[in-house]
XYZ file of C-alpha atoms in Angstrom:
540
model
C 27.279 -191.502 -77.919
C 24.961 -190.366 -80.784
C 26.727 -191.407 -84.564
C 27.478 -188.473 -86.826
C 24.294 -189.558 -87.877
C 21.951 -190.120 -84.938
C 22.798 -186.335 -83.387
C 20.712 -183.775 -83.663
C 18.769 -185.558 -86.604
C 15.902 -187.215 -84.225
C 12.488 -188.447 -84.354
C 9.943 -185.556 -85.367
C 6.644 -184.410 -85.930
C 8.198 -183.878 -89.771
C 9.931 -187.086 -90.163
C 8.234 -189.693 -88.259
C 3.803 -190.438 -88.179
C 2.192 -193.590 -87.045
C 1.972 -195.536 -90.105
C -2.007 -196.252 -90.633
C -4.442 -196.888 -92.619
C -5.946 -193.715 -92.301
C -4.275 -192.250 -94.543
C -5.182 -193.592 -97.273
C -9.238 -192.718 -97.798
C -8.071 -188.986 -96.506
C -5.702 -189.111 -99.853
C -8.349 -190.745 -102.148
C -9.883 -187.429 -101.344
C -8.099 -184.982 -101.008
C -6.765 -186.781 -105.259
C -9.420 -187.819 -106.806
C -12.567 -185.992 -104.732
C -15.322 -187.240 -106.932
C -14.379 -190.186 -107.619
C -16.912 -193.194 -107.446
C -15.878 -194.371 -103.762
C -19.187 -196.297 -102.545
C -21.795 -198.066 -105.123
C -24.666 -199.375 -104.096
C -28.242 -200.793 -106.127
C -29.166 -196.758 -107.386
C -26.750 -194.612 -104.081
C -23.180 -192.891 -105.008
C -20.425 -191.822 -102.792
C -17.671 -190.240 -104.032
C -14.527 -189.840 -102.685
C -14.652 -186.186 -100.755
C -18.715 -187.104 -99.096
C -16.974 -190.000 -97.904
C -14.737 -188.857 -96.331
C -15.898 -186.090 -94.738
C -18.893 -188.519 -93.862
C -16.136 -190.386 -91.596
C -14.905 -187.327 -89.704
C -18.646 -187.371 -88.578
C -18.852 -190.610 -88.015
C -15.516 -190.869 -86.533
C -16.615 -187.298 -83.966
C -20.324 -189.258 -82.953
C -17.968 -192.296 -81.762
C -16.112 -189.953 -79.191
C -19.333 -188.363 -78.271
C -20.361 -191.453 -77.222
C -17.285 -192.131 -75.222
C -15.135 -194.196 -77.700
C -11.496 -194.289 -76.815
C -8.494 -195.791 -77.615
C -9.294 -199.293 -76.079
C -13.480 -199.227 -77.331
C -14.417 -201.803 -78.679
C -17.338 -200.977 -81.538
C -18.524 -203.870 -83.811
C -21.053 -203.760 -86.932
C -23.067 -206.680 -87.169
C -23.808 -205.808 -90.870
C -24.453 -207.541 -94.666
C -21.750 -205.828 -97.247
C -23.758 -203.025 -97.529
C -22.654 -199.005 -97.871
C -22.958 -197.861 -94.153
C -20.552 -202.182 -93.691
C -17.489 -200.056 -96.297
C -18.094 -196.603 -94.329
C -18.407 -198.199 -90.709
C -14.701 -199.629 -91.926
C -12.885 -196.014 -92.653
C -15.080 -194.407 -89.745
C -14.158 -196.861 -86.707
C -10.025 -195.839 -86.840
C -10.342 -192.185 -87.512
C -12.637 -191.933 -83.216
C -9.530 -194.711 -82.148
C -12.364 -197.237 -81.201
C -11.468 -200.845 -82.616
C -13.040 -202.235 -85.301
C -15.034 -205.313 -84.982
C -17.127 -206.443 -87.907
C -18.910 -209.577 -86.671
C -19.275 -213.455 -88.372
C -23.725 -212.983 -89.792
C -23.893 -216.310 -90.405
C -23.349 -217.483 -87.065
C -26.087 -217.558 -84.281
C -26.895 -216.175 -81.800
C -24.643 -217.720 -78.838
C -21.685 -217.393 -81.796
C -22.443 -213.615 -81.949
C -22.824 -212.995 -77.858
C -19.297 -214.703 -76.719
C -17.463 -212.391 -79.291
C -19.766 -209.470 -77.758
C -18.510 -210.388 -74.209
C -14.751 -211.693 -74.778
C -14.435 -208.595 -77.036
C -15.781 -206.298 -74.453
C -17.972 -204.224 -76.900
C -19.130 -200.931 -76.051
C -21.418 -199.299 -78.839
C -22.984 -201.483 -81.318
C -23.774 -200.943 -85.079
C -26.918 -203.236 -86.540
C -27.764 -203.925 -90.467
C -31.884 -203.996 -89.516
C -32.652 -206.767 -92.101
C -29.887 -209.111 -89.279
C -31.794 -207.645 -85.857
C -33.567 -210.800 -84.997
C -30.025 -212.773 -85.059
C -28.938 -209.733 -83.010
C -31.827 -209.510 -80.190
C -31.197 -213.139 -79.371
C -27.512 -212.317 -79.276
C -27.961 -209.601 -76.813
C -30.393 -211.711 -74.643
C -27.307 -214.343 -74.039
C -24.857 -211.098 -73.381
C -23.596 -210.279 -70.540
C -22.421 -206.995 -72.215
C -24.728 -204.236 -72.995
C -23.370 -201.750 -76.299
C -25.199 -198.807 -77.546
C -27.423 -199.552 -80.037
C -27.173 -198.075 -83.935
C -29.624 -199.230 -86.263
C -28.991 -199.276 -90.259
C -31.726 -198.667 -92.579
C -32.261 -200.747 -95.192
C -34.439 -200.069 -97.875
C -34.627 -204.091 -99.674
C -35.433 -204.980 -95.694
C -39.714 -205.353 -95.516
C -40.051 -206.507 -92.068
C -40.386 -206.186 -88.074
C -37.776 -204.171 -86.416
C -38.476 -205.283 -82.430
C -35.103 -204.559 -81.134
C -34.581 -200.564 -79.964
C -31.542 -198.986 -80.474
C -30.695 -195.062 -82.346
C -31.274 -194.631 -85.964
C -27.693 -194.339 -88.014
C -28.332 -190.674 -89.450
C -30.022 -189.856 -86.424
C -26.614 -190.944 -84.756
C -23.970 -189.232 -86.920
C -25.545 -185.776 -87.572
C -24.667 -183.648 -84.210
C -21.607 -184.306 -84.566
C -19.090 -181.894 -84.869
C -16.812 -183.758 -87.848
C -13.109 -184.473 -86.339
C -9.831 -181.873 -88.319
C -9.061 -184.499 -90.742
C -5.208 -184.520 -88.807
C -7.460 -186.066 -85.844
C -7.665 -188.814 -87.302
C -3.856 -190.483 -87.189
C -3.037 -193.339 -84.272
C -1.027 -192.037 -81.447
C 0.657 -195.077 -81.715
C 1.184 -197.345 -84.882
C 1.284 -200.691 -82.590
C -2.246 -199.547 -81.429
C -4.970 -201.666 -81.925
C -6.954 -200.826 -85.072
C -9.411 -203.990 -85.557
C -10.252 -206.826 -83.219
C -11.359 -210.414 -86.092
C -12.211 -214.060 -84.656
C -11.506 -217.106 -86.080
C -13.803 -219.174 -88.290
C -13.545 -220.689 -84.764
C -13.811 -224.752 -86.110
C -13.254 -226.471 -83.137
C -13.740 -224.443 -80.206
C -14.755 -221.665 -78.887
C -13.079 -217.944 -82.160
C -9.715 -216.526 -80.628
C -9.501 -212.766 -81.173
C -7.279 -211.406 -83.225
C -5.924 -208.332 -82.574
C -4.398 -206.094 -85.473
C -2.609 -203.073 -85.013
C -2.478 -200.087 -88.076
C 1.236 -200.540 -89.034
C -0.033 -203.960 -90.199
C -2.450 -203.137 -91.999
C -1.256 -199.941 -93.936
C 1.609 -201.890 -94.644
C -1.159 -205.449 -95.963
C -2.506 -203.023 -97.744
C 0.562 -202.061 -99.992
C 1.493 -205.664 -99.916
C -1.918 -206.722 -101.824
C -1.506 -203.659 -103.932
C 1.616 -204.560 -104.619
C 1.210 -207.692 -105.668
C -1.686 -207.965 -107.722
C -0.161 -204.584 -109.628
C -3.544 -203.001 -108.951
C -3.916 -199.573 -111.048
C -5.306 -197.403 -109.757
C -9.413 -196.534 -110.178
C -10.608 -200.748 -110.469
C -14.211 -201.153 -109.209
C -13.871 -203.844 -106.937
C -17.511 -206.306 -105.713
C -17.641 -206.594 -103.248
C -18.892 -211.067 -102.705
C -16.040 -211.233 -99.934
C -17.425 -211.092 -96.148
C -15.993 -207.389 -95.555
C -16.539 -209.722 -92.059
C -13.603 -211.553 -93.352
C -10.449 -210.734 -91.726
C -12.438 -207.212 -92.524
C -12.511 -207.446 -96.115
C -9.148 -209.137 -96.603
C -8.203 -205.109 -96.160
C -9.062 -204.155 -99.400
C -11.565 -201.120 -98.129
C -8.258 -199.565 -96.707
C -6.562 -200.613 -100.231
C -9.097 -199.535 -102.613
C -8.710 -196.218 -101.052
C -5.095 -196.639 -101.170
C -5.889 -197.410 -105.443
C -8.903 -194.350 -105.367
C -11.165 -197.014 -106.216
C -14.793 -197.798 -106.260
C -16.453 -200.014 -103.464
C -19.285 -201.993 -105.010
C -21.580 -203.022 -102.556
C -23.136 -206.694 -102.552
C -25.415 -207.443 -99.750
C -25.290 -211.979 -100.507
C -22.988 -213.403 -102.747
C -25.823 -215.759 -104.609
C -24.009 -216.632 -107.621
C -26.831 -215.330 -110.417
C -25.568 -211.804 -108.670
C -22.479 -211.701 -108.376
C -22.237 -212.506 -112.468
C -24.908 -209.847 -113.250
C -23.129 -207.243 -111.380
C -19.833 -208.037 -112.881
C -21.774 -207.740 -116.123
C -23.585 -204.576 -114.761
C -20.825 -202.960 -112.740
C -17.931 -202.706 -115.214
C -16.471 -205.305 -112.933
C -12.558 -206.053 -112.646
C -11.602 -206.995 -109.707
C -12.659 -209.165 -106.821
C -11.987 -211.860 -104.572
C -13.628 -214.353 -102.299
C -13.029 -217.656 -101.128
C -12.541 -221.129 -103.865
C -16.348 -222.108 -103.021
C -17.306 -218.321 -104.713
C -14.601 -218.606 -107.717
C -16.630 -222.001 -108.722
C -19.782 -221.169 -108.210
C -19.738 -217.632 -110.532
C -17.653 -220.242 -113.103
C -19.916 -222.284 -112.896
C -23.198 -219.359 -113.161
C -21.248 -217.839 -116.524
C -21.230 -222.110 -117.835
C -24.807 -222.637 -117.351
C -25.400 -219.480 -119.376
C -23.404 -220.572 -122.137
C -21.329 -217.460 -122.119
C -17.882 -215.407 -121.056
C -17.456 -212.363 -119.121
C -17.617 -209.268 -122.158
C -13.975 -208.146 -119.957
C -11.360 -210.019 -118.062
C -12.264 -209.491 -114.530
C -9.313 -210.087 -111.573
C -9.806 -212.677 -109.195
C -7.857 -213.512 -105.885
C -9.052 -216.236 -104.256
C -7.606 -217.731 -100.591
C -8.070 -220.603 -98.741
C -7.261 -223.748 -99.608
C -5.727 -224.698 -103.327
C -8.065 -224.711 -106.148
C -7.914 -227.443 -108.148
C -6.096 -227.243 -111.139
C -9.191 -227.937 -113.435
C -10.922 -225.308 -111.111
C -8.108 -222.950 -112.569
C -8.957 -223.978 -116.225
C -11.578 -223.395 -116.171
C -11.960 -219.813 -114.921
C -9.570 -218.837 -117.306
C -11.753 -220.635 -120.882
C -14.835 -218.154 -118.739
C -12.371 -214.526 -118.942
C -10.941 -215.458 -114.467
C -7.591 -214.145 -114.325
C -6.925 -216.287 -110.758
C -4.343 -215.729 -107.937
C -4.425 -217.749 -106.051
C -3.116 -216.124 -102.198
C -2.352 -217.878 -98.599
C -2.816 -216.157 -95.520
C -4.693 -215.876 -92.538
C -6.234 -213.677 -90.278
C -3.477 -213.657 -88.088
C -2.147 -212.257 -90.959
C -4.232 -209.630 -91.404
C -5.319 -212.146 -94.606
C -2.779 -213.205 -97.962
C 0.800 -212.460 -97.697
C 1.626 -215.306 -100.277
C 1.354 -215.112 -104.065
C 2.143 -217.587 -106.434
C 5.304 -215.447 -108.246
C 4.075 -216.150 -112.309
C 7.580 -216.559 -113.979
C 7.984 -216.440 -117.563
C 8.760 -219.319 -119.240
C 6.178 -221.062 -117.295
C 3.294 -219.194 -120.092
C 4.516 -221.524 -122.830
C 3.199 -224.694 -120.000
C 0.853 -226.134 -121.035
C -2.478 -225.301 -119.244
C -2.720 -227.839 -117.299
C 0.427 -228.009 -116.110
C -0.076 -223.960 -115.574
C -2.403 -224.148 -113.029
C -0.631 -226.656 -111.550
C 1.134 -223.468 -110.814
C -1.277 -220.842 -109.949
C -2.683 -223.395 -107.227
C 0.427 -223.155 -105.396
C 0.990 -220.863 -102.449
C 4.093 -219.457 -103.824
C 5.996 -216.810 -102.142
C 5.694 -214.278 -99.172
C 4.314 -210.893 -99.976
C 7.891 -208.494 -99.700
C 5.473 -206.734 -97.583
C 6.258 -209.754 -95.038
C 9.422 -210.730 -94.277
C 10.049 -213.681 -93.791
C 7.851 -216.833 -94.581
C 9.681 -220.512 -94.436
C 8.847 -224.336 -94.364
C 10.586 -225.374 -91.323
C 10.579 -229.177 -89.159
C 8.241 -228.707 -86.001
C 11.205 -230.172 -83.872
C 13.933 -228.547 -84.861
C 12.961 -225.114 -85.770
C 15.596 -225.562 -89.226
C 14.740 -224.496 -92.821
C 13.392 -228.017 -94.941
C 15.390 -228.132 -97.720
C 13.455 -226.685 -101.101
C 13.576 -229.781 -102.797
C 9.327 -230.866 -103.088
C 9.060 -233.817 -100.483
C 9.657 -232.399 -97.043
C 7.329 -231.616 -94.992
C 7.095 -228.415 -92.681
C 5.301 -226.598 -90.569
C 5.102 -223.160 -92.896
C 6.255 -220.112 -90.225
C 6.597 -216.441 -90.798
C 7.738 -212.750 -89.554
C 6.933 -209.627 -89.635
C 5.593 -206.535 -89.705
C 1.686 -207.294 -90.912
C 1.666 -210.696 -88.207
C -0.819 -209.578 -85.924
C -0.368 -207.985 -82.133
C -1.527 -211.449 -80.597
C -4.615 -213.209 -79.576
C -6.657 -211.322 -77.220
C -6.577 -211.979 -73.250
C -4.709 -215.305 -74.420
C -1.356 -215.092 -73.517
C -1.376 -218.522 -73.521
C -1.903 -219.508 -77.004
C -0.332 -216.201 -78.268
C 3.080 -217.346 -76.662
C 2.712 -220.284 -78.688
C 2.042 -219.367 -80.948
C 5.176 -216.989 -81.468
C 7.143 -219.634 -80.034
C 10.837 -220.002 -81.290
C 10.174 -216.063 -82.553
C 8.009 -216.342 -85.845
C 4.570 -216.679 -86.641
C 3.529 -220.854 -86.262
C 0.673 -220.933 -89.010
C -0.726 -224.583 -88.042
C 0.158 -225.215 -91.954
C 1.869 -227.888 -93.475
C 3.913 -227.809 -96.503
C 6.297 -229.069 -99.009
C 8.740 -226.011 -100.552
C 10.422 -226.598 -103.820
C 13.507 -225.915 -105.690
C 12.528 -222.642 -107.066
C 11.547 -221.290 -103.851
C 7.864 -222.000 -103.686
C 5.499 -223.642 -101.262
C 2.982 -225.766 -101.572
C -0.301 -226.196 -98.356
C 0.088 -229.768 -98.369
C -2.284 -230.004 -95.387
C -3.582 -228.275 -91.668
C -2.097 -229.772 -89.993
C -5.243 -231.392 -87.613
C -6.188 -233.074 -90.969
C -2.933 -234.805 -92.215
C -4.603 -238.105 -92.282
C -1.637 -240.924 -90.506
C -2.838 -244.416 -92.763
C -1.188 -247.997 -91.395
C 1.779 -245.056 -90.667
C 1.267 -243.640 -93.835
C 0.741 -239.699 -94.031
C -1.581 -239.165 -96.602
C -2.674 -235.756 -98.282
C -6.452 -234.757 -97.683
C -5.753 -232.283 -100.454
C -4.483 -234.349 -103.425
C -7.148 -237.160 -102.098
C -9.835 -234.030 -102.865
C -7.649 -232.696 -106.106
C -8.294 -235.499 -108.157
C -12.255 -235.755 -106.645
C -12.553 -232.855 -107.587
C -11.344 -234.100 -111.455
C -14.594 -236.373 -111.323
C -17.466 -233.799 -113.708
C -20.311 -234.403 -111.280
C -18.427 -232.953 -108.040
C -19.379 -230.191 -107.113
C -17.668 -229.935 -104.091
C -16.152 -232.133 -102.040
C -13.732 -233.074 -98.078
C -11.733 -235.570 -97.277
C -11.332 -236.645 -93.182
C -9.625 -239.340 -91.438
C -12.175 -241.907 -90.190
C -11.431 -245.347 -87.955
C -10.755 -248.070 -90.023
C -10.052 -251.709 -87.900
C -6.353 -252.500 -90.032
C -5.141 -248.891 -90.978
C -6.156 -247.190 -87.812
C -7.376 -244.919 -89.974
C -8.014 -244.635 -93.364
C -9.404 -240.799 -95.817
C -13.085 -240.573 -96.305
C -14.380 -238.369 -99.243
C -17.803 -236.100 -98.037
C -19.036 -234.359 -101.178
C -21.503 -232.446 -102.523
C -22.549 -233.445 -106.077
C -23.503 -230.263 -108.563
C -27.432 -230.000 -109.107
C -28.907 -232.533 -111.720
C -25.836 -234.705 -111.343
C -25.438 -238.516 -110.054
C -22.435 -240.425 -108.027
C -22.120 -243.784 -105.857
C -19.711 -244.811 -104.035
C -17.953 -247.866 -105.547
C -17.875 -245.108 -109.210
C -16.246 -242.296 -106.896
C -13.284 -245.331 -105.365
C -12.943 -247.059 -108.531
C -12.119 -243.325 -110.182
C -9.322 -242.389 -106.793
C -7.768 -245.660 -107.884
C -7.490 -244.920 -110.726
C -5.323 -242.153 -110.536
C -4.272 -242.289 -106.356
C -2.027 -245.011 -104.667
C -4.798 -246.866 -103.592
C -3.785 -246.847 -99.396
C -4.094 -243.007 -100.918
C -7.939 -243.490 -102.081
C -11.201 -243.125 -100.008
C -12.423 -246.473 -98.182
C -16.069 -244.415 -98.041
C -17.700 -241.838 -99.423
C -20.517 -239.720 -98.253
C -22.640 -237.462 -100.563
C -24.470 -234.523 -99.080
C -24.414 -230.475 -98.450
C -21.079 -229.243 -96.513
C -21.220 -227.669 -93.892
C -19.714 -224.473 -93.651
C -18.315 -221.395 -92.121
C -19.418 -218.544 -93.136
C -15.955 -217.394 -94.830
C -16.835 -220.579 -97.426
C -14.388 -223.196 -95.602
C -16.051 -227.006 -95.573
C -16.346 -227.755 -91.815
C -13.792 -230.491 -90.952
C -14.147 -230.201 -88.294
C -17.632 -231.611 -88.231
C -17.398 -234.308 -90.700
C -14.751 -235.595 -88.570
C -18.007 -235.905 -85.201
C -19.960 -237.331 -88.688
C -17.598 -239.522 -89.707
C -16.645 -240.808 -86.507
C -19.309 -240.269 -84.046
């Protein structure tokens, strides 16, 4: 029997609509129609025009047969059209699948087949890559070619012109951009696949809507930010920033590739206020400014995720004008969901101690219902002592629907009613978590656990080091010991004996590398160092 607060008070269209980030684009176009939505080179498009364009593209996709189960893929750099399509594809009810532009043909072919791609938008500058992938595919998607005025090569890939595809469509009505159910899929993103075939992570409208608010809230994002696209949009839909910017009527400033000189030039020329990127992007921009002997003309807020930036990098970033927010998340969580919850009393700490606080992964966003560090055997929470290591787990409304066509892995990831991140961490007395390693990256040497992150942080302190990764190498006596894989700064010199001695002055000796390899470090498309490849190299 219904209670008094339910009797005659049910869900109706007037008081209950599915949550979707599509609504943010409509909001920006209504509230700030003439403000810049997308900028690239000399091309600018307002929010009103962007919304109308997306209604037309959404209609063109529906006319092409797209439904809520249709996968619409994009092979495109961070261009004007990649932002536009991120908004428009969900308008049609289709599922956006932004492809990693740094994969080879076989990697892209796997994703196209696994996701059952129906329509593929291709940046003409990447047409050769698309052609290589399509030659290996079972699916035969409809090809739409996106022009690029800066591309001067030949295009042999056959497909329809972008504008020609859009032109005949009658725009959708603005009330038709809502999904039937907020649980409907909005995006399909693939993990980086460093340990085998990538997994297809299915995002839902509700999760993207909520994480967009969470990101804006945690970063105290003002109205009308000018955001530089240094982060690949194919990486978890750019951490949902296309939709976040729509919710704040911000400006998407597009950058085709994250080249250090181009990033710094754009920060200055375009009066950028915010950008995101992996620690490698932060390090690149800081080094470029240092090499120029200059600082940013205004404070630029930079959100970075992935492995914690070494304290020395954060200190250098502050010195050239970046205000860095370190966040943590995974593709499976719709992007970042934790950040350092700064406390006023920490303002009085030394530069080094402040950097250490900022480098921690911190506290869960308000929109993430629970983050915990738990014993993997008992599922009991670990004590807040800064020492006891457990696995980071989540539950909440921004967690993925699951892995596409992979029920066994989905079930294992949700064991015990929580999402298992695979990251190992401690929780400090102030409640902040600190990642100590990926579960697969912990090095066990003579029965002692060694955190690769701890050793890497020390190596980063050496002035000759640009980037470093620690992996476990086989050892006759200790079973495995740390091996340092190091990329040096241009013109710098450092040998193995010098690096090991440097570490032994700063770490317990059993934690120190027993070998050092100097090289250009292999990276994923999102800037993460490919430790899987390094392990294979170190342990052939």
